[in-house]
mmCIF file of C-alpha atoms and ligand atoms in Angstrom:
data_model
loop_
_atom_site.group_PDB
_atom_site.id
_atom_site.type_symbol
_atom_site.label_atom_id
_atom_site.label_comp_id
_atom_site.label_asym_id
_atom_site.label_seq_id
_atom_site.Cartn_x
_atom_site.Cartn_y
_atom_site.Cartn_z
ATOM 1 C CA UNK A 740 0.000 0.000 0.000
ATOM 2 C CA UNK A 741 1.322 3.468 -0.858
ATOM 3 C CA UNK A 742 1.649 5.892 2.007
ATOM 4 C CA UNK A 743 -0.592 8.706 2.242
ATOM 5 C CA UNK A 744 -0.321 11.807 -0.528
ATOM 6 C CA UNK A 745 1.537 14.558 1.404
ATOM 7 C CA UNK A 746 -1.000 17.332 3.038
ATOM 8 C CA UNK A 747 0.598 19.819 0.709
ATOM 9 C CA UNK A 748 -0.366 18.034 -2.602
ATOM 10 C CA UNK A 749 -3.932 18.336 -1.586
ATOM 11 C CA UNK A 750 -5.934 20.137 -4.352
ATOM 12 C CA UNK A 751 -9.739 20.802 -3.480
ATOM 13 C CA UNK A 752 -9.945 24.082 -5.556
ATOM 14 C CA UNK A 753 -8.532 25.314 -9.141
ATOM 15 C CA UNK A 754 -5.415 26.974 -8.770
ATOM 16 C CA UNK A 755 -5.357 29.976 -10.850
ATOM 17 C CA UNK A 756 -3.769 30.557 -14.011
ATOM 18 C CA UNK A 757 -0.958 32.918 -14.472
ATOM 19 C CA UNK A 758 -2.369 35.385 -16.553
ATOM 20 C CA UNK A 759 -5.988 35.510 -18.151
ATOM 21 C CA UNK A 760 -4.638 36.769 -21.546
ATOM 22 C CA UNK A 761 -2.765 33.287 -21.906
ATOM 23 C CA UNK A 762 -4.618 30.360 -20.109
ATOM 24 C CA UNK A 763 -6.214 26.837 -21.109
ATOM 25 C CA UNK A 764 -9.417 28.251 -19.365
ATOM 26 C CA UNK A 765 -10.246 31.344 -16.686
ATOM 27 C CA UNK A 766 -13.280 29.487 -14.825
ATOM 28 C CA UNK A 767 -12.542 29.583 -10.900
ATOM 29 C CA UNK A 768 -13.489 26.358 -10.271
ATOM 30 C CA UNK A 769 -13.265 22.772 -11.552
ATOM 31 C CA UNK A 770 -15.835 21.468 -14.154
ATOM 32 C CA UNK A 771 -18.988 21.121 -12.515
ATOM 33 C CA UNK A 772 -19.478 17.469 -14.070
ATOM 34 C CA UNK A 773 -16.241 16.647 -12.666
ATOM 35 C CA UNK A 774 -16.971 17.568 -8.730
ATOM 36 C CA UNK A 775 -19.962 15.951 -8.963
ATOM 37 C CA UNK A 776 -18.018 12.631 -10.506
ATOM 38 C CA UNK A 777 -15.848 12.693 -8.026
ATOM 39 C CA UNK A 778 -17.881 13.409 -5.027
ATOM 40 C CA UNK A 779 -20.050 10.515 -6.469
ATOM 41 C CA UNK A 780 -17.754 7.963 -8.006
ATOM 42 C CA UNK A 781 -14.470 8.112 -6.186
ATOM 43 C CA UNK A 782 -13.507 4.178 -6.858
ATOM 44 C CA UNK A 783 -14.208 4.711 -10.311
ATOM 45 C CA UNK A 784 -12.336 8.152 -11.070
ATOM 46 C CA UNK A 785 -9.156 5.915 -9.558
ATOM 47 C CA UNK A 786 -8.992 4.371 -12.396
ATOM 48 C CA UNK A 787 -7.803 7.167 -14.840
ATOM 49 C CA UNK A 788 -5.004 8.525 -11.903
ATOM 50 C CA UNK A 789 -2.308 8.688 -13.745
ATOM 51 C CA UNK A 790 -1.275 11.106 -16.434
ATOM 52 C CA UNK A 791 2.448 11.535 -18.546
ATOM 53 C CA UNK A 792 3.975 14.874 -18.286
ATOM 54 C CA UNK A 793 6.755 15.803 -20.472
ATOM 55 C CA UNK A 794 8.956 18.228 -20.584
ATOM 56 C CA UNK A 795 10.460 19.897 -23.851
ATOM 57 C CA UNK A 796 13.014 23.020 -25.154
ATOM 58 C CA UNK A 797 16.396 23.807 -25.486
ATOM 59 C CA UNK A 798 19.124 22.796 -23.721
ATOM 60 C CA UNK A 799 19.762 24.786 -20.430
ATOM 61 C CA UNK A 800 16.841 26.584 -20.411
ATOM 62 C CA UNK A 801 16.363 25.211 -17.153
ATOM 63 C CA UNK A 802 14.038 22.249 -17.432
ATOM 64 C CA UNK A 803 16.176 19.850 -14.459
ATOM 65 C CA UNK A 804 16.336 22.697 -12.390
ATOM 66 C CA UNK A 805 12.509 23.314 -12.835
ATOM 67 C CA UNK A 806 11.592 20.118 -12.303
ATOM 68 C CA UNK A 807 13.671 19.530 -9.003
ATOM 69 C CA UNK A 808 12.573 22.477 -7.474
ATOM 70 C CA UNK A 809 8.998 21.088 -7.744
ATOM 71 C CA UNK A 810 9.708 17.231 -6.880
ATOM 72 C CA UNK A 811 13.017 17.552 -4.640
ATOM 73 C CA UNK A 812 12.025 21.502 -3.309
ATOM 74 C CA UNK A 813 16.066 22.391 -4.257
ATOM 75 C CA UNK A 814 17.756 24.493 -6.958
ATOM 76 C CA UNK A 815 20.022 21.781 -8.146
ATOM 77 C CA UNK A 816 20.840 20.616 -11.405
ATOM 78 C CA UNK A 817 22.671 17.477 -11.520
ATOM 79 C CA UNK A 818 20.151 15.417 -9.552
ATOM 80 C CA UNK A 819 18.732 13.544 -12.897
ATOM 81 C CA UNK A 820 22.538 12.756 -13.308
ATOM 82 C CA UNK A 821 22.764 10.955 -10.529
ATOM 83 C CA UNK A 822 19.425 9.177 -9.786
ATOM 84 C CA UNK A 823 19.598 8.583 -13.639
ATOM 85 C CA UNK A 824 15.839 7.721 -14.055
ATOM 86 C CA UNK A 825 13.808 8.939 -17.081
ATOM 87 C CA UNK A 826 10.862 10.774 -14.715
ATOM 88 C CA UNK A 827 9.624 11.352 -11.583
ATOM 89 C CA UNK A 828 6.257 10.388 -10.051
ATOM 90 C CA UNK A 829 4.729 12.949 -8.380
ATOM 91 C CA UNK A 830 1.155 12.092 -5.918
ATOM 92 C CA UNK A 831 -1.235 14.191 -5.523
ATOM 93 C CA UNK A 832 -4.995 13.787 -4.575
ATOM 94 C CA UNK A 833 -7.669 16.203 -6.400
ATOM 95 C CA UNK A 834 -11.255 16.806 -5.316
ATOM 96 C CA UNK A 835 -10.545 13.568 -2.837
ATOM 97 C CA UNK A 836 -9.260 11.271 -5.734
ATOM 98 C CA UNK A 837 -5.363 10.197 -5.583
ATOM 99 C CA UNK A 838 -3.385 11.718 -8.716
ATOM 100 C CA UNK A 839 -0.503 11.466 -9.891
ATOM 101 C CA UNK A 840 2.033 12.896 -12.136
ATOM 102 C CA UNK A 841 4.671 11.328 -14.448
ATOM 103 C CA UNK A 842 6.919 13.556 -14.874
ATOM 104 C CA UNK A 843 9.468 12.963 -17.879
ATOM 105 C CA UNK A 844 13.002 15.134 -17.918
ATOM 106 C CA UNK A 845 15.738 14.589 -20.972
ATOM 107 C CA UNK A 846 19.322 13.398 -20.077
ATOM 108 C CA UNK A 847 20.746 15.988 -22.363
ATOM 109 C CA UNK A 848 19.852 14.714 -25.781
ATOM 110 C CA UNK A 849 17.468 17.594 -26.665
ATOM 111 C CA UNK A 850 21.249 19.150 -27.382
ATOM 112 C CA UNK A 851 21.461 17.055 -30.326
ATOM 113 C CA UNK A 852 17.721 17.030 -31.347
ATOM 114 C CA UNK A 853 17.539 12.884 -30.927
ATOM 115 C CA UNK A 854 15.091 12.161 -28.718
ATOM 116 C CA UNK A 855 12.921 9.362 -28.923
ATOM 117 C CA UNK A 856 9.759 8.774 -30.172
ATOM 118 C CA UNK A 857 9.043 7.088 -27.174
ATOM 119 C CA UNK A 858 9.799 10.322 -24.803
ATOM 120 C CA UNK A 859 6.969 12.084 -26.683
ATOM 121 C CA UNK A 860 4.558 9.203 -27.223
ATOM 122 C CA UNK A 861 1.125 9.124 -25.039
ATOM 123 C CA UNK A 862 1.621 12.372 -23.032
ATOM 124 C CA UNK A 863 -1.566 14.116 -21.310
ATOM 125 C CA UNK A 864 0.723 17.185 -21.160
ATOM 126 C CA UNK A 865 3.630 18.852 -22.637
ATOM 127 C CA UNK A 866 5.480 21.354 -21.104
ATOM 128 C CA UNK A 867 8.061 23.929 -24.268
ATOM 129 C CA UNK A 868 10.184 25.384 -21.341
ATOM 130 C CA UNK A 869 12.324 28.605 -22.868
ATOM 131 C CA UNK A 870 14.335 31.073 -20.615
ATOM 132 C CA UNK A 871 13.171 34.408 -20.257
ATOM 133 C CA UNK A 872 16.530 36.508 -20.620
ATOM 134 C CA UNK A 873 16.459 33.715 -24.616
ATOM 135 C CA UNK A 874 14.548 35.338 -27.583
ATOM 136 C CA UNK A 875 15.861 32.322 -29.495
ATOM 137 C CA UNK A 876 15.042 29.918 -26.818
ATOM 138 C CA UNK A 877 11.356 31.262 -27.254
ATOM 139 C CA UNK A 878 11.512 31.467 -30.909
ATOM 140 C CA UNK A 879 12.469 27.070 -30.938
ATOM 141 C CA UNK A 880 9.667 26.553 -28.622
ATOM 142 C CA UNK A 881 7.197 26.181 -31.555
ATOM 143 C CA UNK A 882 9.174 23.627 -33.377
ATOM 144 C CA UNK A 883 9.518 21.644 -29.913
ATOM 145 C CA UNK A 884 5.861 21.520 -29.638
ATOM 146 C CA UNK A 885 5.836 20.521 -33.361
ATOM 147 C CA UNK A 886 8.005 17.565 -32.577
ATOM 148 C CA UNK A 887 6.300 16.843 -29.531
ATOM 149 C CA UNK A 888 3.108 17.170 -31.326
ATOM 150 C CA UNK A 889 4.069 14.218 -34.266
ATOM 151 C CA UNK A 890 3.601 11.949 -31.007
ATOM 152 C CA UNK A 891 0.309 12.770 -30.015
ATOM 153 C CA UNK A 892 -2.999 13.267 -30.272
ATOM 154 C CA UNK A 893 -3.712 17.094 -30.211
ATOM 155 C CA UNK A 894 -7.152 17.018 -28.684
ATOM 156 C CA UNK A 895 -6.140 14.923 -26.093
ATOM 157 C CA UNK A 896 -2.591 16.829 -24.743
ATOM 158 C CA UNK A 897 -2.528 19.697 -22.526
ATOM 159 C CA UNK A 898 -0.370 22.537 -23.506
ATOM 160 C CA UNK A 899 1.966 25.027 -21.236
ATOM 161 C CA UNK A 900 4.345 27.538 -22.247
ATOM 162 C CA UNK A 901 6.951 28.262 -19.631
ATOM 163 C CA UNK A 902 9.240 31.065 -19.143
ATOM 164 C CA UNK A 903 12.094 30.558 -16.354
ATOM 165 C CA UNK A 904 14.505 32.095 -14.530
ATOM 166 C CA UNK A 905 12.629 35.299 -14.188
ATOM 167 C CA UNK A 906 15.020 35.988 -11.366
ATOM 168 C CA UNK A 907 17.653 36.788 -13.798
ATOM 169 C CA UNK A 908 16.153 39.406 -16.080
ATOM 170 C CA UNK A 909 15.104 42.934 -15.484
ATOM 171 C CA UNK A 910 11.387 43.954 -15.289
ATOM 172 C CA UNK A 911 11.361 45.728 -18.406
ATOM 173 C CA UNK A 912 13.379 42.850 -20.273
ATOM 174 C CA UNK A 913 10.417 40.506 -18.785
ATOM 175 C CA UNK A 914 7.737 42.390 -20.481
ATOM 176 C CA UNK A 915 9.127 42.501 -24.034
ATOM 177 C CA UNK A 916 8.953 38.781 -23.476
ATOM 178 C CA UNK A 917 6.032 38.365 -22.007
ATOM 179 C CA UNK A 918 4.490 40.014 -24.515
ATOM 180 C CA UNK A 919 5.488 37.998 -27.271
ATOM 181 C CA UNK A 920 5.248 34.473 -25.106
ATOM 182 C CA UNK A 921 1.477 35.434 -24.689
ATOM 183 C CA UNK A 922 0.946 35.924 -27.953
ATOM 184 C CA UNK A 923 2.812 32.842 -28.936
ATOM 185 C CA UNK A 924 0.546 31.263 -26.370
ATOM 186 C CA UNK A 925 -2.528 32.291 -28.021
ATOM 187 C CA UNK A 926 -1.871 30.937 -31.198
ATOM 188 C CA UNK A 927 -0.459 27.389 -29.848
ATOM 189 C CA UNK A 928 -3.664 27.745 -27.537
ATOM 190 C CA UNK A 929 -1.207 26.845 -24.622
ATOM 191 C CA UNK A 930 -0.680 28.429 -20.731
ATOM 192 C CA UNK A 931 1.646 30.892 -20.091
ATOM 193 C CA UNK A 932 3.586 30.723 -17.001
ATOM 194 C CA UNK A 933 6.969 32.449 -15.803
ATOM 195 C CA UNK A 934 8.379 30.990 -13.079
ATOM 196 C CA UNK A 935 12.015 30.651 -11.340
ATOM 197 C CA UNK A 936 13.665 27.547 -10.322
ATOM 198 C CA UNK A 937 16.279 29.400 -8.162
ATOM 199 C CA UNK A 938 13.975 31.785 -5.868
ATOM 200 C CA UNK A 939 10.695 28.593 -6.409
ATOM 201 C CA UNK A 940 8.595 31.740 -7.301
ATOM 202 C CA UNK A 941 5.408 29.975 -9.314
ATOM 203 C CA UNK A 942 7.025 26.587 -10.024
ATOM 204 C CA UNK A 943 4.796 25.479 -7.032
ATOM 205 C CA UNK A 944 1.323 27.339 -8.453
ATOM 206 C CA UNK A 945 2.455 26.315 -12.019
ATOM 207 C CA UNK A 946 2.634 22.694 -11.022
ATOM 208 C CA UNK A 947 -0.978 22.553 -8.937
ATOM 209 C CA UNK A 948 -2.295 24.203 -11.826
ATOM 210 C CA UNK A 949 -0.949 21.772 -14.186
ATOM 211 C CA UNK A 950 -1.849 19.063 -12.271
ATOM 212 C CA UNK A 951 -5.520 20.235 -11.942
ATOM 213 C CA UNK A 952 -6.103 20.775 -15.499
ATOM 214 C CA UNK A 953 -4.599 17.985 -16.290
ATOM 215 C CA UNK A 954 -7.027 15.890 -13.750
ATOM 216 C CA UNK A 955 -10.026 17.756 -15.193
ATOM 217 C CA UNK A 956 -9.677 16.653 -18.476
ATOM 218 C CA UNK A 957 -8.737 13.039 -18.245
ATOM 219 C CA UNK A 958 -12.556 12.874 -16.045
ATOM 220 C CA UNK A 959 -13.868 14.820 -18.705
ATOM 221 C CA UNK A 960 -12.541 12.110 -21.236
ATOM 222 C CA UNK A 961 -13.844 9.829 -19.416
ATOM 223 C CA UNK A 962 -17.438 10.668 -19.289
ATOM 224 C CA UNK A 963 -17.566 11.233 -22.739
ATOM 225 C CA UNK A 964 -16.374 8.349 -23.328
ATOM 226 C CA UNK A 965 -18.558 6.260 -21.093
ATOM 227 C CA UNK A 966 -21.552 8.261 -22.554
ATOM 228 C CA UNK A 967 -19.932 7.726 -26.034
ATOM 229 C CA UNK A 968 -20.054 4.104 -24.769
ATOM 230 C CA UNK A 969 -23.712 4.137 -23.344
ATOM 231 C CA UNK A 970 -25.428 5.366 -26.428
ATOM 232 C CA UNK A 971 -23.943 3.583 -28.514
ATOM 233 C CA UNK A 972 -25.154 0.774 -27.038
ATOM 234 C CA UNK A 973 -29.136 2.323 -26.868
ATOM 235 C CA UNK A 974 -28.224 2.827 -30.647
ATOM 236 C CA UNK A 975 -27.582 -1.166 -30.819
ATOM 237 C CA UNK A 976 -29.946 -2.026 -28.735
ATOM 238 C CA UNK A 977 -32.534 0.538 -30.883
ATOM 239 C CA UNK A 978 -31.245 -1.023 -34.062
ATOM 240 C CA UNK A 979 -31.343 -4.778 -32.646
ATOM 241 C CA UNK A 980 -34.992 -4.468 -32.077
ATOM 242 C CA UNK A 981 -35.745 -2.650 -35.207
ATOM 243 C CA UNK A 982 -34.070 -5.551 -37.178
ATOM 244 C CA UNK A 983 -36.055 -7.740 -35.583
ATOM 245 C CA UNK A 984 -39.360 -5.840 -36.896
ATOM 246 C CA UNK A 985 -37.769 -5.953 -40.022
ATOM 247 C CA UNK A 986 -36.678 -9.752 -40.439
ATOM 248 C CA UNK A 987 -39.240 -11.225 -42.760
ATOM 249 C CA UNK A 988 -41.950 -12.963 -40.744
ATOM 250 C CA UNK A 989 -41.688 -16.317 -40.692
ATOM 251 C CA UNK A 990 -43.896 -18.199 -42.895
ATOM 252 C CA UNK A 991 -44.039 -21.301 -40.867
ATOM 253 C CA UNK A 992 -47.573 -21.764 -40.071
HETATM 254 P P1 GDP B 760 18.225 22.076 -18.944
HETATM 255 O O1 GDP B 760 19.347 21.727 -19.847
HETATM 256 O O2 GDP B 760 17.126 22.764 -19.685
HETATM 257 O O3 GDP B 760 17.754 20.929 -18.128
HETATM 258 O O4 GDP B 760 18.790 23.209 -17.941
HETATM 259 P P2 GDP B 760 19.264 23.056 -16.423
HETATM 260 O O5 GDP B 760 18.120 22.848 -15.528
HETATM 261 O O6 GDP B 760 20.372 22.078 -16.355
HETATM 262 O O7 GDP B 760 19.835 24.534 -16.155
HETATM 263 C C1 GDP B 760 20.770 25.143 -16.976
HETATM 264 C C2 GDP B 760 21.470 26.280 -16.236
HETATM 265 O O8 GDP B 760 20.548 27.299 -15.903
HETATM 266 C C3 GDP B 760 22.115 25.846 -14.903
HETATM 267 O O9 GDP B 760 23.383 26.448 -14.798
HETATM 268 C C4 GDP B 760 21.178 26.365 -13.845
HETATM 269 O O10 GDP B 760 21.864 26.682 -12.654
HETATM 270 C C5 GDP B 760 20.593 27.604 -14.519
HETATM 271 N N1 GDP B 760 19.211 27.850 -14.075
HETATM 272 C C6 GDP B 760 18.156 27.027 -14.183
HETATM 273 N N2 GDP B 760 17.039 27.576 -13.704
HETATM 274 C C7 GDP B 760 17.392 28.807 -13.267
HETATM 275 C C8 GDP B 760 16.657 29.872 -12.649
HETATM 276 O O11 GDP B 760 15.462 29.834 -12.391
HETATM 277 N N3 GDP B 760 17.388 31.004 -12.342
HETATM 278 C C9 GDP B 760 18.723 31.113 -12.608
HETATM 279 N N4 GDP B 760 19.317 32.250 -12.272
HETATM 280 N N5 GDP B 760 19.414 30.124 -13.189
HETATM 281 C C10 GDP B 760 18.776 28.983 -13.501
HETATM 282 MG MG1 MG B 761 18.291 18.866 -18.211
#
């Protein structure tokens, strides 16, 4: 049995978004449908707990030290180096169900543009991580999302745009950027976040958020599949019984 999810990772409301000109959706609260699955049908939202992260953009941007400031609460950036495993699992429980996170990191190879189809393949969301004081690190992220993209299944992936180490660049330098990572976020219809992996500020937020939306649409799936799956089978059913009416009646006296 695993041990309890951590008080912290508790999520009973949406967390914000970052900024309302570049979000996945600006509604304060989760998906009515969805509270009242999973006030209603907690064994059965258990089954969908588990979603792939991954995590794309140039090298040293700052995706390690983004991601270990979130699992291992630490600026460091050899720990992947040293554990050497391809992601981390993060627990969290949402609206009472336990959720968690698989979060994938590279080992470096995004510096020669070979990673594997298998990195990309079946994420839930994908995370094009450019640093803030980079134009050109926010001018690749579209063709890492492109790549990311050949993977996947676009109405079924979640997409954030993520600017870091806003520690490092001046307020005026972080608006010229902003700008243009919003509107970049618009068109990719992604979330815009900045966040720094040095001082933690929004890495925390970002990754609740994340998490959240992430929950919220694999229950949405899942009812629309199920009620995909349940009239479908009134359609059989309907069409079983009209076939009957229209088998030729039998002549036997
Ligand atoms: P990756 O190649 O994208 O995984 O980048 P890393 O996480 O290894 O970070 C690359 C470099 O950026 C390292 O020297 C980090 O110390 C530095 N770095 C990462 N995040 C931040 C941040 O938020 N602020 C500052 N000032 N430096 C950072
Ligand atoms: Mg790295």
């Amino acid at each position: 049995m695993l041990p309890p999810v951590k008080k912290d990772r508790v999520i009973h409301r949406l967390p914000k978004c970052f900024s309302h000109a570049a979000a996945l959706h600006t509604k304060e609260d989760f998906h009515p449908a969805v509270k009242t699955f999973c006030q209603t049908n907690k064994s059965s939202a258990v089954r969908f707990n588990i979603a792939k992260v991954i995590v794309v953009g140039d090298v040293a941007v700052g995706k390690t030290c983004f991601i270990s400031r979130f699992c291992k609460e630490a600026f460091e950036k050899n720990y992947k180096a040293t554990i050497g495993v391809d992601f981390e699992m993060e627990r969290f429980e949402v609206l009472g169900v336990p959720f968690s996170l698989q979060i994938w990191d590279t080992a470096g190879q995004e510096r020669f543009k070979c990673i594997a189809s298998t990195y990309y393949r079946g994420a839930q969301a994908i995370i094009v991580v450019f640093d803030l004081s980079s134009v050109e690190s926010l001018a690749h992220a579209r063709q890492w999302l492109e790549d990311a993209m050949k993977e996947n299944d676009p109405s079924s992936v979640l997409l954030f745009l993520v600017g870091t180490k806003k520690d490092m660049s001046s307020a005026g330098q972080q608006e010229d950027m902003e700008r243009e990572a919003v509107r970049l976020s618009e068109e990719l219809k992604a979330e815009y976040w900045a966040v720094s992996a040095k001082s933690g500020d929004g890495v925390k937020n970002f990754f609740f958020r994340m998490a959240s939306l992430t929950f919220e649409a694999n229950v949405l799936a899942e009812l629309e599949r199920s009620g995909a799956r349940q009239s479908s089978d009134i359609i059989k059913l309907t069409e079983s019984t009209e076939d009957r009416h229209k088998r030729p009646k039998s002549r036997c006296c």
